[in-house]
PDB file of C-alpha atoms in Angstrom:
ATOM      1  CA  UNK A   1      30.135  -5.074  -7.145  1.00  0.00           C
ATOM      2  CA  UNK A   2      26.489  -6.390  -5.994  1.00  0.00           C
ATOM      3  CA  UNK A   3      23.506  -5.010  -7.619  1.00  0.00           C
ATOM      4  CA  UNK A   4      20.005  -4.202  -5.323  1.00  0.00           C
ATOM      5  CA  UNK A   5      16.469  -5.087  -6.407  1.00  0.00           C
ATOM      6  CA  UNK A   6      14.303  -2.202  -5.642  1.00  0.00           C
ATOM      7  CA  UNK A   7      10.714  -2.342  -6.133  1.00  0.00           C
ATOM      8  CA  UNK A   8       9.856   0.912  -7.445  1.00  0.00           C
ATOM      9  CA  UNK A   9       6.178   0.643  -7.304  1.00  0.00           C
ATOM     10  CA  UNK A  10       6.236   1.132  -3.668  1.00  0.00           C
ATOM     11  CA  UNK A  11       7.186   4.541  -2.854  1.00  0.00           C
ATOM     12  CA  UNK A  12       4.980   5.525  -5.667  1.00  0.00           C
ATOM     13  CA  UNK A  13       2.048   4.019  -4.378  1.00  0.00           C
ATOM     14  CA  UNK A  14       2.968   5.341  -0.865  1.00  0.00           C
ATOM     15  CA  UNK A  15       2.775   8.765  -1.951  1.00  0.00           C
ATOM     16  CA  UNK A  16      -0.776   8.141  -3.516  1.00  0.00           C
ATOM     17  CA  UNK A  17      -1.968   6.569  -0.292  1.00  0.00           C
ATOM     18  CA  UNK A  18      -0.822   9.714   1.673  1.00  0.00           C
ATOM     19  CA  UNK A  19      -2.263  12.287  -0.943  1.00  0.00           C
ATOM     20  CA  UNK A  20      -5.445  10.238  -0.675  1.00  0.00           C
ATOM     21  CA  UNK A  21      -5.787   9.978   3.259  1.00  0.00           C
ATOM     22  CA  UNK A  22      -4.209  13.950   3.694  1.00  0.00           C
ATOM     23  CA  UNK A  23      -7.169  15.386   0.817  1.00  0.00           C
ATOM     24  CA  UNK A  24      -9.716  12.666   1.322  1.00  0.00           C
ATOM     25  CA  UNK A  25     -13.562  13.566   2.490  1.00  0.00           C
ATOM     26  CA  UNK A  26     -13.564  11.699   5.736  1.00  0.00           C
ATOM     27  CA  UNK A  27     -11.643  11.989   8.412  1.00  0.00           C
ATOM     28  CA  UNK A  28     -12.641   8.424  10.070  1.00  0.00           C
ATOM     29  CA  UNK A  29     -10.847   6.880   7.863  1.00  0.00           C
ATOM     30  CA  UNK A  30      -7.743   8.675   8.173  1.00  0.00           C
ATOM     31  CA  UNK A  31      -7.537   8.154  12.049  1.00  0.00           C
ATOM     32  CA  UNK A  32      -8.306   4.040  10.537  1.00  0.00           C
ATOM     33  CA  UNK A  33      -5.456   3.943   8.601  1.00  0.00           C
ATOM     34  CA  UNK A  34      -2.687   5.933  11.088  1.00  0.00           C
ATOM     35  CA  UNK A  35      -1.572   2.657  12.508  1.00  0.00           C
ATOM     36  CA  UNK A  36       1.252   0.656  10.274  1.00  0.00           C
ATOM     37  CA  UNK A  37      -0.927  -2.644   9.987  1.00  0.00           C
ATOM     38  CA  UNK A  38      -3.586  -1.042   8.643  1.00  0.00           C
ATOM     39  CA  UNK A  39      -1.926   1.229   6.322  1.00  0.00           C
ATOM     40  CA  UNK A  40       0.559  -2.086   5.484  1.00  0.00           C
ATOM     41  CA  UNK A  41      -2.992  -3.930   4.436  1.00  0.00           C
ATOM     42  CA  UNK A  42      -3.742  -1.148   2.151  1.00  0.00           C
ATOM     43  CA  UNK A  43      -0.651  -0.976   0.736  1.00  0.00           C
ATOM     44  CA  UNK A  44      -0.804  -4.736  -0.241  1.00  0.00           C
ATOM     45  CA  UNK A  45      -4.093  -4.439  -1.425  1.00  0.00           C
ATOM     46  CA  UNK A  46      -3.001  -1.947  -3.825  1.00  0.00           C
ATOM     47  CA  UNK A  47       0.367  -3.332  -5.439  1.00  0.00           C
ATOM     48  CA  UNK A  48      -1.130  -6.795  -5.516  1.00  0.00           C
ATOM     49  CA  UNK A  49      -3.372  -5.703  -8.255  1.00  0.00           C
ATOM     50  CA  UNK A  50      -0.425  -3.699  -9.767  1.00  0.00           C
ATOM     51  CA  UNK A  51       2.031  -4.772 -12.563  1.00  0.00           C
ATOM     52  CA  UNK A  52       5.457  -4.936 -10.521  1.00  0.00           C
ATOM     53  CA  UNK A  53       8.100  -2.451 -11.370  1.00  0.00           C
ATOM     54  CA  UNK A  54      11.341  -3.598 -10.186  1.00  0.00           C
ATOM     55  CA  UNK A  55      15.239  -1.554 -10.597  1.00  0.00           C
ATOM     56  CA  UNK A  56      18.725  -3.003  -9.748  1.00  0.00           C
ATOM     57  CA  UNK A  57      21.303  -0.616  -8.468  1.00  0.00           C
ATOM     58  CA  UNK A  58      24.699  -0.721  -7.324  1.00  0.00           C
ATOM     59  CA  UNK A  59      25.308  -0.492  -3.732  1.00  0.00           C
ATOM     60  CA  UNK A  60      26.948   2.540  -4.084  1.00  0.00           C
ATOM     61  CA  UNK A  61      24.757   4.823  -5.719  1.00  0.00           C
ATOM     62  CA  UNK A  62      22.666   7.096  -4.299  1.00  0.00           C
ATOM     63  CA  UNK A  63      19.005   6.045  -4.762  1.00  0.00           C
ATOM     64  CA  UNK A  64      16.685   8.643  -7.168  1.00  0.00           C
ATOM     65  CA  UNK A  65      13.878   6.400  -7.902  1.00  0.00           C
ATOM     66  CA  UNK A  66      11.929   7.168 -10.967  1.00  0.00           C
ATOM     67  CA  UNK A  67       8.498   8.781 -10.081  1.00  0.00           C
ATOM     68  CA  UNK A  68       7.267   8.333 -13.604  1.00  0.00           C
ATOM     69  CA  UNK A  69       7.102   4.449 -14.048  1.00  0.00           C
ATOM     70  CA  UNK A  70       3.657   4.873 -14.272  1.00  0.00           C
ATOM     71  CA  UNK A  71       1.995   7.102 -16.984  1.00  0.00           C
ATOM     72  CA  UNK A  72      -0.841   9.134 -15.950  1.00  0.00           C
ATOM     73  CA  UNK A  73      -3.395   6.990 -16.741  1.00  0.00           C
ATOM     74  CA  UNK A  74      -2.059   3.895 -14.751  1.00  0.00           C
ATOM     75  CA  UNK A  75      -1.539   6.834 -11.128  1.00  0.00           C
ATOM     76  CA  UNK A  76      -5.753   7.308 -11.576  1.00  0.00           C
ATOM     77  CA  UNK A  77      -6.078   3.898 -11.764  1.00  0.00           C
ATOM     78  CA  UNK A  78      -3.676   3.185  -8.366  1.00  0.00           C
ATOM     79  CA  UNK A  79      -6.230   6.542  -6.749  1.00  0.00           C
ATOM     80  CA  UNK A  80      -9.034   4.215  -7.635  1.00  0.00           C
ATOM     81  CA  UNK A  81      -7.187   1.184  -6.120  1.00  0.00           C
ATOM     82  CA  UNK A  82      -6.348   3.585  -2.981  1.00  0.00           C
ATOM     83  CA  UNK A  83     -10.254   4.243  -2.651  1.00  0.00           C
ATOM     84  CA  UNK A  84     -11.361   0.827  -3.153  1.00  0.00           C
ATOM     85  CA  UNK A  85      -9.043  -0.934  -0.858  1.00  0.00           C
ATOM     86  CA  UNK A  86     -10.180   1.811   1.856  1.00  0.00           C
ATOM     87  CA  UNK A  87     -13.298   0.898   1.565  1.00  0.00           C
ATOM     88  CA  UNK A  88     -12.652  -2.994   1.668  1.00  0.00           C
ATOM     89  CA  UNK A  89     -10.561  -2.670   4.577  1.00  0.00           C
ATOM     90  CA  UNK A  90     -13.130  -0.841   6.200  1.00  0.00           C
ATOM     91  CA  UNK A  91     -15.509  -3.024   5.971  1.00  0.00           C
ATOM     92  CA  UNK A  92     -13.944  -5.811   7.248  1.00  0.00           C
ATOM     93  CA  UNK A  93     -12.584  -5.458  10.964  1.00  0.00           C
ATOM     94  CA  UNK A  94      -8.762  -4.798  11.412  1.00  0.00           C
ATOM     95  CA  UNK A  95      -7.470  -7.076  14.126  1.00  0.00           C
ATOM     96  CA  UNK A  96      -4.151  -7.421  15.604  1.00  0.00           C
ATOM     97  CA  UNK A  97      -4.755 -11.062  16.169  1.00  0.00           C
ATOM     98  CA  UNK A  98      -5.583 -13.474  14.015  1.00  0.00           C
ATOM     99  CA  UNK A  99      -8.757 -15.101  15.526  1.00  0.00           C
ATOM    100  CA  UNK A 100      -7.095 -18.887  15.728  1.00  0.00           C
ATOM    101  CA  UNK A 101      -4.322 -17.140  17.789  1.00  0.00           C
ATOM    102  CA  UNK A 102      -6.435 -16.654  20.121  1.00  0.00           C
ATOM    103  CA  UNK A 103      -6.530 -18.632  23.420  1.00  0.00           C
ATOM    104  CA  UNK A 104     -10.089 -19.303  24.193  1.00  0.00           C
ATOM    105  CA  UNK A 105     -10.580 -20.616  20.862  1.00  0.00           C
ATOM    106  CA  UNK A 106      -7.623 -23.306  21.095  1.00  0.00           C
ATOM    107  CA  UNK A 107      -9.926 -25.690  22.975  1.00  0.00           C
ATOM    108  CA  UNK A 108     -13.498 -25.130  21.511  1.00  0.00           C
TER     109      UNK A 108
END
């Protein structure tokens, strides 16, 4: 029987993210973070700066992950790691392409 890792601290900090953008006081922001890069981006920003939760499972159970790995305290802290990668990622252009992918840079 083969186990699964499942990172656990994902859907958790997914359903912050989407409380934040659904309640939040500006709508710009919102219609910023509606495409999956973006969103992605903030996502990383977050869990990189969280301590990783991680379950293993068997292939054949039915997944209930655990909403409270995280004690009250530590889901304010991930809100205040929602706001402040919004605001870093806001500040600093979201692009598609990389700038060195770019052709008219390839030659000078």
């Amino acid at each position: 029987m083969a186990n699964t890792l499942i990172n656990i601290a994902l859907p958790v900090v997914n359903e912050i993210i989407d409380d934040v953008l659904a309640t939040g006081p500006s709508a710009s922001y919102r219609d910023t973070f509606t495409s999956s890069d973006a969103r992605d981006r903030l996502a990383t920003f977050v869990l990189s700066r969280l301590p990783a939760r991680y379950m293993t499972i068997a292939e054949e159970c039915s997944l209930e992950l655990p909403r409270n790995c995280y004690s009250a305290e530590q889901h304010r802290q991930i809100r205040q790691l929602v706001y402040q990668g919004i605001q870093k990622l806001l500040t600093r252009p979201i692009s598609s392409t990389p700038d060195t992918l770019i052709p008219s840079t390839w030659f000078g």
